[in-house]
PDB file of N, CA and C in Angstrom:
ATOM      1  N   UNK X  12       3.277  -6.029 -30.573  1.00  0.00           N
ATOM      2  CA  UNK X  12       2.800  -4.818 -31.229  1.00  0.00           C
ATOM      3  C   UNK X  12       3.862  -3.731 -31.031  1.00  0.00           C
ATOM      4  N   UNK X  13       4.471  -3.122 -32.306  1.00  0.00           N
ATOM      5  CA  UNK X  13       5.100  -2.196 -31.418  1.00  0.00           C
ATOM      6  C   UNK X  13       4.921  -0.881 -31.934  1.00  0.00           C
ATOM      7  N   UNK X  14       5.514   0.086 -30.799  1.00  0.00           N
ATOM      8  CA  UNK X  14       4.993   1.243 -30.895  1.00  0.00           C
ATOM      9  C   UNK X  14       4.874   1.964 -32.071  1.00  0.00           C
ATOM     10  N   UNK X  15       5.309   1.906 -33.075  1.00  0.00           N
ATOM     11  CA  UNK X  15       5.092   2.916 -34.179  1.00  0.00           C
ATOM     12  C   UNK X  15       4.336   2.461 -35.310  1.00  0.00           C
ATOM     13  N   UNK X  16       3.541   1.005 -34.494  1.00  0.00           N
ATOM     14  CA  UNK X  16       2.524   0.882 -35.403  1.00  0.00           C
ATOM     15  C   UNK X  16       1.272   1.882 -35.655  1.00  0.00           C
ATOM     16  N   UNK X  17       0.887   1.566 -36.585  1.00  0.00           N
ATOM     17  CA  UNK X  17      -0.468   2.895 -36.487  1.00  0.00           C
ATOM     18  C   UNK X  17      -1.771   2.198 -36.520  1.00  0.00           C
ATOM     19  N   UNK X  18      -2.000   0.847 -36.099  1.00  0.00           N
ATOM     20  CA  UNK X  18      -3.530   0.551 -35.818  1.00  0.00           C
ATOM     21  C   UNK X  18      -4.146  -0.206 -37.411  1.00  0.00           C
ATOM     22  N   UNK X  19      -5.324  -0.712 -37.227  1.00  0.00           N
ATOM     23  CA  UNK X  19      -5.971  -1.130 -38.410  1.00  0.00           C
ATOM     24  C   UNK X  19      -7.199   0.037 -38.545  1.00  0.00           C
ATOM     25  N   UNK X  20      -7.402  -0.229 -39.964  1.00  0.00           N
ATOM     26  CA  UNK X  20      -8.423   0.870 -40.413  1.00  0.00           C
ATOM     27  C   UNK X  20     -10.031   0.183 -39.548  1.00  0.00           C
ATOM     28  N   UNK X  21     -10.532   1.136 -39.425  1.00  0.00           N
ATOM     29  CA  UNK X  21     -11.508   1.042 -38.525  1.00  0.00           C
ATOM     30  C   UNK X  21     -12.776  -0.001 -39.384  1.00  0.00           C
ATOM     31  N   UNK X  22     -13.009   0.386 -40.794  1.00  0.00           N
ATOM     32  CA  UNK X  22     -13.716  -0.078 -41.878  1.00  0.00           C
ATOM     33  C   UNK X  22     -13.300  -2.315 -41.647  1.00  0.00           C
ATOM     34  N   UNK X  23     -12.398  -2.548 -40.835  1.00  0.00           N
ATOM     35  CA  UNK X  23     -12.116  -4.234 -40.913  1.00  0.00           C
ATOM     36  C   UNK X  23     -13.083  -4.888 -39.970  1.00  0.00           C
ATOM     37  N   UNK X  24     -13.566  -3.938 -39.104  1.00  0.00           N
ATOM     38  CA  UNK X  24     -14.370  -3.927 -37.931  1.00  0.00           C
ATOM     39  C   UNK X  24     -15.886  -3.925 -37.878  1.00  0.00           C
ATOM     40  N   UNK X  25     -16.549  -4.654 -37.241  1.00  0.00           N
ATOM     41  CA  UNK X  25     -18.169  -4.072 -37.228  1.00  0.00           C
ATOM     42  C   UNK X  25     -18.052  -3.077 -35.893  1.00  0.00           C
ATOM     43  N   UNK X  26     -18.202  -1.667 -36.524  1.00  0.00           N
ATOM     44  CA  UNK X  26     -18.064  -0.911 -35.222  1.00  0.00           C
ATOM     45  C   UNK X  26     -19.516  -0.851 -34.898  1.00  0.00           C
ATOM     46  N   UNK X  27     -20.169  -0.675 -33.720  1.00  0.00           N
ATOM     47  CA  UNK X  27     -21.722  -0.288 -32.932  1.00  0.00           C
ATOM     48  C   UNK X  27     -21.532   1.331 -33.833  1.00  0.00           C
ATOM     49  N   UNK X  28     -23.057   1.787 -34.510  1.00  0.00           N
ATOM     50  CA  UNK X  28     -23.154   3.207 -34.736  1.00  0.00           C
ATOM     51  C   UNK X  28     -22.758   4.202 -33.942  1.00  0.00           C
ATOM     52  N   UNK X  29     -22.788   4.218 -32.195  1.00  0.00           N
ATOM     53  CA  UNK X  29     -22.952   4.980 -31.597  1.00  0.00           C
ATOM     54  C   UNK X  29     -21.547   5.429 -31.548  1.00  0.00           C
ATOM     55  N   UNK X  30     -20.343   4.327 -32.067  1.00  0.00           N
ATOM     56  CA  UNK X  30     -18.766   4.795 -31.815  1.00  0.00           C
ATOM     57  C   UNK X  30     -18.303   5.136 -33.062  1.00  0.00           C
ATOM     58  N   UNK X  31     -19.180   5.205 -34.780  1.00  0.00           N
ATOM     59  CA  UNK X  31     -18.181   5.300 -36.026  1.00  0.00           C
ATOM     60  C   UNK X  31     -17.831   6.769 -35.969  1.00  0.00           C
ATOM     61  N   UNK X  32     -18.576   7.616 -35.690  1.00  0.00           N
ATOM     62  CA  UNK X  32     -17.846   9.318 -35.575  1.00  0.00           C
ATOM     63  C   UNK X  32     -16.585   9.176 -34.438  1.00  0.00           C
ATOM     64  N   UNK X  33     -16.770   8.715 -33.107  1.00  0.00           N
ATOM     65  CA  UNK X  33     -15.518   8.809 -32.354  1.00  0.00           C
ATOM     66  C   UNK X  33     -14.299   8.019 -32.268  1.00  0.00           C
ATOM     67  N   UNK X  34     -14.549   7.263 -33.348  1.00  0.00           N
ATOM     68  CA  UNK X  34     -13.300   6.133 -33.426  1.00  0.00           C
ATOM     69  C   UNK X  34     -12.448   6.757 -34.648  1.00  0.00           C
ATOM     70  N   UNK X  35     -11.108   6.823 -34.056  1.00  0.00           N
ATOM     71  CA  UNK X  35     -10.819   6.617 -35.853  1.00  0.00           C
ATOM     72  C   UNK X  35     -10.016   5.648 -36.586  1.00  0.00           C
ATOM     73  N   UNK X  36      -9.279   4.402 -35.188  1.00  0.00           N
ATOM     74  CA  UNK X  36      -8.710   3.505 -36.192  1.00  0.00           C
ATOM     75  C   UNK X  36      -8.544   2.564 -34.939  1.00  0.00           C
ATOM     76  N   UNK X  37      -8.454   1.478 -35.242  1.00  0.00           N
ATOM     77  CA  UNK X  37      -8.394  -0.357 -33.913  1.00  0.00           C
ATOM     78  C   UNK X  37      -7.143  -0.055 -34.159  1.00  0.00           C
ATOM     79  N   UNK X  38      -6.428   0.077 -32.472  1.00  0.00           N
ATOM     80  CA  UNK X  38      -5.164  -0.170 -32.031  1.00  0.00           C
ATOM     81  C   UNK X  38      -5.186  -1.788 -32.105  1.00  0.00           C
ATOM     82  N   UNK X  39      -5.730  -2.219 -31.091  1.00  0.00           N
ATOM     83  CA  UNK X  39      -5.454  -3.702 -30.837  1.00  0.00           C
ATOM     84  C   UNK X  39      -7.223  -4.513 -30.526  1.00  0.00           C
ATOM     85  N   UNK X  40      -7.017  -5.576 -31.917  1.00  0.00           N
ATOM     86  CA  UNK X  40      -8.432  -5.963 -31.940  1.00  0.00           C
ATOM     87  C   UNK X  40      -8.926  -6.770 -31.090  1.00  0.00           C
ATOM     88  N   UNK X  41      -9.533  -7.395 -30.822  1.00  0.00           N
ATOM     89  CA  UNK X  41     -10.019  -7.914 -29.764  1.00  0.00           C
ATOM     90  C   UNK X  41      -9.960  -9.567 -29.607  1.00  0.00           C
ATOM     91  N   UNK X  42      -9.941  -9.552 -30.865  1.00  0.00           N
ATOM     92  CA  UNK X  42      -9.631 -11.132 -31.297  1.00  0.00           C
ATOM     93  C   UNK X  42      -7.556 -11.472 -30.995  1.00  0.00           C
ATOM     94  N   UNK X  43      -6.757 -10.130 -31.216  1.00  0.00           N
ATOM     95  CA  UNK X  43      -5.839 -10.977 -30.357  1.00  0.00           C
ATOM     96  C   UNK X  43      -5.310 -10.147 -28.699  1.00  0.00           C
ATOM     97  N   UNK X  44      -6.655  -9.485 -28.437  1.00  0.00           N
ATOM     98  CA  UNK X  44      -6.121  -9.343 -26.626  1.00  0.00           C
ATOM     99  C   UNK X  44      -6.795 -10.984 -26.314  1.00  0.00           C
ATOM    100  N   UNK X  45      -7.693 -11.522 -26.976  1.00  0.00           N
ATOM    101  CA  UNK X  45      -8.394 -13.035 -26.636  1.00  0.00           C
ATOM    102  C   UNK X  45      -7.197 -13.990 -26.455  1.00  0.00           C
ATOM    103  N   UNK X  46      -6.265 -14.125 -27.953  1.00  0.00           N
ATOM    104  CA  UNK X  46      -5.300 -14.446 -28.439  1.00  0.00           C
ATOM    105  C   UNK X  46      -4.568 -14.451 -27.259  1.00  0.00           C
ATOM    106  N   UNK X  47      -3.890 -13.565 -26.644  1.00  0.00           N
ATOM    107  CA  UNK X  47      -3.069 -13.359 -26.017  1.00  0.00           C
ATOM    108  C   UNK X  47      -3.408 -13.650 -24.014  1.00  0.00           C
ATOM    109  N   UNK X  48      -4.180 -13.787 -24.535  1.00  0.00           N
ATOM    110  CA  UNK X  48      -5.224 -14.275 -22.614  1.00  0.00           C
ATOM    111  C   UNK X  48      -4.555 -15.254 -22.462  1.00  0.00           C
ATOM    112  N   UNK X  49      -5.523 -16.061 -23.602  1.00  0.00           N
ATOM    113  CA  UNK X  49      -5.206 -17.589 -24.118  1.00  0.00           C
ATOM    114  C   UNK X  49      -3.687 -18.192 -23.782  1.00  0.00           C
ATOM    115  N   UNK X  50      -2.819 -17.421 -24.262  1.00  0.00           N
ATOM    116  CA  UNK X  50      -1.477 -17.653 -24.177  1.00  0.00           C
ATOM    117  C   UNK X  50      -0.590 -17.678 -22.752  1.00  0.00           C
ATOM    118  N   UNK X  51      -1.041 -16.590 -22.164  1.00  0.00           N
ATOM    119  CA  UNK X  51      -0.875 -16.379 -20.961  1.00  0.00           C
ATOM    120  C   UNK X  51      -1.109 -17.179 -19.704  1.00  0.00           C
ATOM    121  N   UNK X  52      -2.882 -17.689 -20.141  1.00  0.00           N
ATOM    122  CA  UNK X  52      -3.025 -18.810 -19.339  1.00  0.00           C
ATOM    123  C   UNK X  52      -2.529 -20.141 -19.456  1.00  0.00           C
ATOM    124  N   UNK X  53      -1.830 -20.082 -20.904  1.00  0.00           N
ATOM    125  CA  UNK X  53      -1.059 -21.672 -20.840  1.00  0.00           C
ATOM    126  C   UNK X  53       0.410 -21.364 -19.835  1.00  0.00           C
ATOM    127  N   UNK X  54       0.888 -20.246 -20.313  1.00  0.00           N
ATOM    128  CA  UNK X  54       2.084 -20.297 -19.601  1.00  0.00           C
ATOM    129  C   UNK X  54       2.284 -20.372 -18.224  1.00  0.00           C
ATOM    130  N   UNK X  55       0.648 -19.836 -17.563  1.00  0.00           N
ATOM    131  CA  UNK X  55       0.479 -19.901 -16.154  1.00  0.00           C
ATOM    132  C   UNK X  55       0.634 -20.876 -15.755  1.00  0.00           C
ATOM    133  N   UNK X  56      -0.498 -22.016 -16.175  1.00  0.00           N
ATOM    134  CA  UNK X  56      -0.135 -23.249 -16.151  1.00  0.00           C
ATOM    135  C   UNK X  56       0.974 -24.174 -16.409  1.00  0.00           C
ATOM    136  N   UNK X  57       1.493 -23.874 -17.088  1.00  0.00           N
ATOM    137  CA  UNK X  57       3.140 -24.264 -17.344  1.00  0.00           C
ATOM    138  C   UNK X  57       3.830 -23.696 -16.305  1.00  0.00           C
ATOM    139  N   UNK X  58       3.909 -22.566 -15.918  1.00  0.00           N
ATOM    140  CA  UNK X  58       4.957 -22.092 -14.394  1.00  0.00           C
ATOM    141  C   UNK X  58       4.357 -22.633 -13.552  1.00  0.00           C
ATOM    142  N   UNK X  59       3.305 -22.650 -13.098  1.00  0.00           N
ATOM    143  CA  UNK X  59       2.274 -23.574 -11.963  1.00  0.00           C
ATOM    144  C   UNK X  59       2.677 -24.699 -11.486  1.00  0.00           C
ATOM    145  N   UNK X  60       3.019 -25.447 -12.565  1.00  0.00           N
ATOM    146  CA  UNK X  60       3.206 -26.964 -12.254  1.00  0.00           C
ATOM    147  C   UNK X  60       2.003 -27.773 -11.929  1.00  0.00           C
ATOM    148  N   UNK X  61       1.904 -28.218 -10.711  1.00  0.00           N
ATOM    149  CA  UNK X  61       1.057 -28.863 -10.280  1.00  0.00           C
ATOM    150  C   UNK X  61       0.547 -27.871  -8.803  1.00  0.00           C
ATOM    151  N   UNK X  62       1.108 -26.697  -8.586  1.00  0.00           N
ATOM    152  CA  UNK X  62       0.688 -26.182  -7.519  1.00  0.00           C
ATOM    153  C   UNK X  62      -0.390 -25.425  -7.159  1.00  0.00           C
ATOM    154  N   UNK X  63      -1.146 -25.281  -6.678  1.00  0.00           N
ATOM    155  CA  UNK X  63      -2.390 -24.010  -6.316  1.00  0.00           C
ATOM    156  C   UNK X  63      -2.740 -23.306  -6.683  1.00  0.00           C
ATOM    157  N   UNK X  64      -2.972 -22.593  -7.317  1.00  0.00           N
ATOM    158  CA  UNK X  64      -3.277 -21.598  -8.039  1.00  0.00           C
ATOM    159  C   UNK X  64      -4.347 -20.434  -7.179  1.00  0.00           C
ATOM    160  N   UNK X  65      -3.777 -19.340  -6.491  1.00  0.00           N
ATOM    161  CA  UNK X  65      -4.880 -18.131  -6.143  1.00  0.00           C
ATOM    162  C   UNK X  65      -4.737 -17.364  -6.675  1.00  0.00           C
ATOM    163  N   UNK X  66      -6.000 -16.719  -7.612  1.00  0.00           N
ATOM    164  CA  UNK X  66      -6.635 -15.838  -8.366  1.00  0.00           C
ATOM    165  C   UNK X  66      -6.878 -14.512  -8.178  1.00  0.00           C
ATOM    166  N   UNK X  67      -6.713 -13.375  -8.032  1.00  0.00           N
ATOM    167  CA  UNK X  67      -6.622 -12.342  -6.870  1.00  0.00           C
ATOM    168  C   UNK X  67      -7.328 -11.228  -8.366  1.00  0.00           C
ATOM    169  N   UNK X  68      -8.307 -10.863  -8.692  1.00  0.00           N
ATOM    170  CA  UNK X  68      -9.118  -9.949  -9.118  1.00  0.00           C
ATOM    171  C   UNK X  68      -9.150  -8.560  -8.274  1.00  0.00           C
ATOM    172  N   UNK X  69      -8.416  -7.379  -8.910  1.00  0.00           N
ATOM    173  CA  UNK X  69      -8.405  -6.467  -8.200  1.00  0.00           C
ATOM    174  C   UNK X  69      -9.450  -5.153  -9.178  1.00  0.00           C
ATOM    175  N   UNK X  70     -10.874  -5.340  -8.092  1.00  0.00           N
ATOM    176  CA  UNK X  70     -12.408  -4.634  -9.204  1.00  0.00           C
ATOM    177  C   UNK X  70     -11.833  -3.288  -9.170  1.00  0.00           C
ATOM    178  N   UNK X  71     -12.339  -2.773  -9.515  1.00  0.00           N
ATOM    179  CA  UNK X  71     -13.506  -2.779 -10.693  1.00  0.00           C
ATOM    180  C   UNK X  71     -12.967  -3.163 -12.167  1.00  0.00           C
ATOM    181  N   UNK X  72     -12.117  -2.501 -12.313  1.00  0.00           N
ATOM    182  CA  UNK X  72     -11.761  -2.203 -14.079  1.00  0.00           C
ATOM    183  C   UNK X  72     -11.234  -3.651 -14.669  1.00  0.00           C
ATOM    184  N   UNK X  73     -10.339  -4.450 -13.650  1.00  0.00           N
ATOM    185  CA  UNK X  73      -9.883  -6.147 -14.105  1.00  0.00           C
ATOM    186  C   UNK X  73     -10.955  -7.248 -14.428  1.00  0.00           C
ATOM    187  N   UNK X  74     -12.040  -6.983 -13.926  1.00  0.00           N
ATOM    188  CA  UNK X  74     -12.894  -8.275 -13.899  1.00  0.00           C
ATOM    189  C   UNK X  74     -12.769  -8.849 -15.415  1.00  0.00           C
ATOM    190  N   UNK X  75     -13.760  -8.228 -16.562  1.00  0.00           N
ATOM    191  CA  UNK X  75     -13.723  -8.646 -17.819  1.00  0.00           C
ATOM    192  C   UNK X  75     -12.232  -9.360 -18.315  1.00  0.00           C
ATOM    193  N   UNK X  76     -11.129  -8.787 -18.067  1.00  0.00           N
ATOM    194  CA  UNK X  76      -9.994  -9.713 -18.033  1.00  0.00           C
ATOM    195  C   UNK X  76      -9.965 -10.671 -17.284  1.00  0.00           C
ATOM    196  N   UNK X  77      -9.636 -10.208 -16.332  1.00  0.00           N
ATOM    197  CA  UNK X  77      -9.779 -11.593 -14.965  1.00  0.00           C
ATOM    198  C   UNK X  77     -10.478 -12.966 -15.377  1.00  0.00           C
ATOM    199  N   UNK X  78     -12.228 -12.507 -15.728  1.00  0.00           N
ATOM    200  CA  UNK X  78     -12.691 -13.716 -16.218  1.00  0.00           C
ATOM    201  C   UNK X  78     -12.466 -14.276 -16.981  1.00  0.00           C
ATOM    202  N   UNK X  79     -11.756 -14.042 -18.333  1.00  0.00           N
ATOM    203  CA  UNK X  79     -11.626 -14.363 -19.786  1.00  0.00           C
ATOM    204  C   UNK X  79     -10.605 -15.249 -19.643  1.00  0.00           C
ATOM    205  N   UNK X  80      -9.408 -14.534 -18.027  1.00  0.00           N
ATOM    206  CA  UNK X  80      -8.243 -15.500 -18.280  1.00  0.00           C
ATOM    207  C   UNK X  80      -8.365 -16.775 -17.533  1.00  0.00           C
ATOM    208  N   UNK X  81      -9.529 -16.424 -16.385  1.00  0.00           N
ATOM    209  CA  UNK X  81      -9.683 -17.580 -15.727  1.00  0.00           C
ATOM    210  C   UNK X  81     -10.453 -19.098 -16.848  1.00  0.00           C
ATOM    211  N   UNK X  82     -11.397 -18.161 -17.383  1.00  0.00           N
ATOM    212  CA  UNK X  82     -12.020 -19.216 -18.367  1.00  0.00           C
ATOM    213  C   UNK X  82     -11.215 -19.986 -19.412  1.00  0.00           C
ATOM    214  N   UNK X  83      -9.771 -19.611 -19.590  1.00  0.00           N
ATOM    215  CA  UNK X  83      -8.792 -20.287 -20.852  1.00  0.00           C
ATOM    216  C   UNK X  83      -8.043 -21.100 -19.423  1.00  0.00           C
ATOM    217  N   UNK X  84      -7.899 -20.519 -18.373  1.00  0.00           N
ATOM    218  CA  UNK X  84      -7.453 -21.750 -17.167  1.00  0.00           C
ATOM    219  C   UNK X  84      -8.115 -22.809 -17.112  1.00  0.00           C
ATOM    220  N   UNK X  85      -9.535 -22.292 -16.402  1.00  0.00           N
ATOM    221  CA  UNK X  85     -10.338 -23.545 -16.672  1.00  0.00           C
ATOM    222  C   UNK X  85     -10.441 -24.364 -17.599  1.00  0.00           C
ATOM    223  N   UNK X  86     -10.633 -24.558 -19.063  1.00  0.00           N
ATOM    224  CA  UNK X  86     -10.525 -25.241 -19.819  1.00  0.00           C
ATOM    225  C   UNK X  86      -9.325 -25.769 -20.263  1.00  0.00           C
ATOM    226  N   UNK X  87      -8.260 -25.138 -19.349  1.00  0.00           N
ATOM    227  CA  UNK X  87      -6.747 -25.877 -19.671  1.00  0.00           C
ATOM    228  C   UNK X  87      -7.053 -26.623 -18.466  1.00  0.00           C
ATOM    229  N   UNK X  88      -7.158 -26.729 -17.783  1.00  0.00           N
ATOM    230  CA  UNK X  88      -7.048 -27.665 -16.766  1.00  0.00           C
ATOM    231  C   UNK X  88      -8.588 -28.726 -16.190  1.00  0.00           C
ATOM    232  N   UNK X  89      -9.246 -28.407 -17.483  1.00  0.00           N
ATOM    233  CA  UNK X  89     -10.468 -29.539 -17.389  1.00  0.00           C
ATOM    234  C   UNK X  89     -10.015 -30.317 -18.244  1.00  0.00           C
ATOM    235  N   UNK X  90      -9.327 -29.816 -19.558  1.00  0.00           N
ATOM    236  CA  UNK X  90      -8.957 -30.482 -21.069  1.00  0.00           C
ATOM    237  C   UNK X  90      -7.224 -31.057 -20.401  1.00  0.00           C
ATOM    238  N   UNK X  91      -7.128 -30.865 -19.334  1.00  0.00           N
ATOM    239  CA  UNK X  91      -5.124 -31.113 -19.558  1.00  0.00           C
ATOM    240  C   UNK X  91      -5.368 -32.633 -18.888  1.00  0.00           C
ATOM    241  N   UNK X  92      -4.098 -32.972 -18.530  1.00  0.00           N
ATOM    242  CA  UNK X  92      -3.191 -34.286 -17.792  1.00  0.00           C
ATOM    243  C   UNK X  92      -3.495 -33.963 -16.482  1.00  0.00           C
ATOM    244  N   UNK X  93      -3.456 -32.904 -15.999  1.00  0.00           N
ATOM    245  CA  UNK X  93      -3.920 -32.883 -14.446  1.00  0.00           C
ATOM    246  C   UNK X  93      -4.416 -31.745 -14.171  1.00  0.00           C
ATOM    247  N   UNK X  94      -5.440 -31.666 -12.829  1.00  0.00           N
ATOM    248  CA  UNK X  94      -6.075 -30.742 -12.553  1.00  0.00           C
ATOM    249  C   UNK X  94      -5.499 -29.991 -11.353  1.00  0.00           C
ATOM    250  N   UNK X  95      -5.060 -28.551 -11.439  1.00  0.00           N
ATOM    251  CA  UNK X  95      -4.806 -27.968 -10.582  1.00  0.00           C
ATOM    252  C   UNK X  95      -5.519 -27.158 -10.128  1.00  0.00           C
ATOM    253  N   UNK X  96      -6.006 -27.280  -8.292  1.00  0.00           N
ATOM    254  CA  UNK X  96      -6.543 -26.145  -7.597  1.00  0.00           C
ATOM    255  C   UNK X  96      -7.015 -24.833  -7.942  1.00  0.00           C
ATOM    256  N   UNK X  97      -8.265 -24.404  -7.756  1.00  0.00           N
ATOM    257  CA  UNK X  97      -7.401 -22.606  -8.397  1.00  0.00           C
ATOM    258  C   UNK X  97      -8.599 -22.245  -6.995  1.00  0.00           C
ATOM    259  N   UNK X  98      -8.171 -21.372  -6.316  1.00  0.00           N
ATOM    260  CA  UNK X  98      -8.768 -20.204  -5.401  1.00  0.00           C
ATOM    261  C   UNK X  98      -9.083 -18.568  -6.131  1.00  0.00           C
ATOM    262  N   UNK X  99     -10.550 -18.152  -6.166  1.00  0.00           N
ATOM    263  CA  UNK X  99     -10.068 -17.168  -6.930  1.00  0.00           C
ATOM    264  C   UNK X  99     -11.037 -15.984  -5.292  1.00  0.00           C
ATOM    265  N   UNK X 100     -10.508 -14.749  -5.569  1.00  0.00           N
ATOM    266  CA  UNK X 100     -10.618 -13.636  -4.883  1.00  0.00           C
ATOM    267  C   UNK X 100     -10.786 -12.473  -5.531  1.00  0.00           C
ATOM    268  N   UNK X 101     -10.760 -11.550  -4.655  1.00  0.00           N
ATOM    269  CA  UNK X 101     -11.492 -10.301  -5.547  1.00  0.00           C
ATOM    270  C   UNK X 101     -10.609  -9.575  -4.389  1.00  0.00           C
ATOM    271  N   UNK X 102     -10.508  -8.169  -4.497  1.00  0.00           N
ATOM    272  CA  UNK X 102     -10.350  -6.769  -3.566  1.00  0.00           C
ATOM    273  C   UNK X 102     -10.240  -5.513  -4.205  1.00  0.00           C
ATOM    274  N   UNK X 103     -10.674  -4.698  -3.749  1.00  0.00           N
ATOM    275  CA  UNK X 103     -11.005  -3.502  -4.073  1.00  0.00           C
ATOM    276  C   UNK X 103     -10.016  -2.554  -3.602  1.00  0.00           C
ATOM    277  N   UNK X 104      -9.492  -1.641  -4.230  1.00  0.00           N
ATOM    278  CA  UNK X 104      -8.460  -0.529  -3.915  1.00  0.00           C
ATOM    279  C   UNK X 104      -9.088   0.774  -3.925  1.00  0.00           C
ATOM    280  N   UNK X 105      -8.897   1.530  -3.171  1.00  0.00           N
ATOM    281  CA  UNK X 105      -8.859   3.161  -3.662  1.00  0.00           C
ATOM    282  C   UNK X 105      -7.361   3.715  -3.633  1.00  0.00           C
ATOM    283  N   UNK X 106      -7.336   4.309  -4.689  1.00  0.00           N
ATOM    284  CA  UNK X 106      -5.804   4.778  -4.358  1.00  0.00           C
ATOM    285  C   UNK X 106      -5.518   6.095  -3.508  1.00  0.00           C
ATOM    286  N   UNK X 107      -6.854   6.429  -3.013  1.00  0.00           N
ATOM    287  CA  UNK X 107      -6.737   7.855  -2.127  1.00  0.00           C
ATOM    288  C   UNK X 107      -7.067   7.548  -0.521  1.00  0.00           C
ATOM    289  N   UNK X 108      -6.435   6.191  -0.145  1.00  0.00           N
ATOM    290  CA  UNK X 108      -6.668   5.148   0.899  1.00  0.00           C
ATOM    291  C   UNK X 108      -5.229   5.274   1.394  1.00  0.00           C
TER     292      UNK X 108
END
């Protein structure tokens, strides 16, 4: 995507009522941040190799990612040639810590 794109018209979208006054145009739709999970978790798996895999979820705001990418792992590595380990974790930050 690059920067001097200007977004899709909001009208390509089923927006919820409560957001059509405060929206005014989809930067990036949702179907390819999915797209792009997807992708990510193959390549993980491809740098991985055959090694371990720990998962490190840092809450609050990552989870909904976190899970989406773990779930395109999982199914790469239920659907692949071999199954690699995965450990997953969580931790919490404050940055005024």
């Amino acid at each position: 995507i690059r920067d001097e794109q200007s977004g899709y018209n909001k009208n390509l979208f089923c927006i919820p009522k409560h957001y059509e006054e405060d929206l005014e145009r989809v930067f990036i739709p949702h179907g390819l941040i999915l797209d792009r999970t997807e992708r990510l978790a193959r390549d993980i798996m491809q740098d991985m190799g055959s090694h371990h895999i720990v998962a490190l979820c840092v809450l609050k705001g990552g989870y909904k990612f976190f899970a989406d990418l773990l779930d395109h792992i999982k199914a790469l590595n239920q659907n692949g040639d071999k199954s690699v380990p995965i450990t997953v974790d969580f931790v919490r930050i404050k940055r005024y810590c």
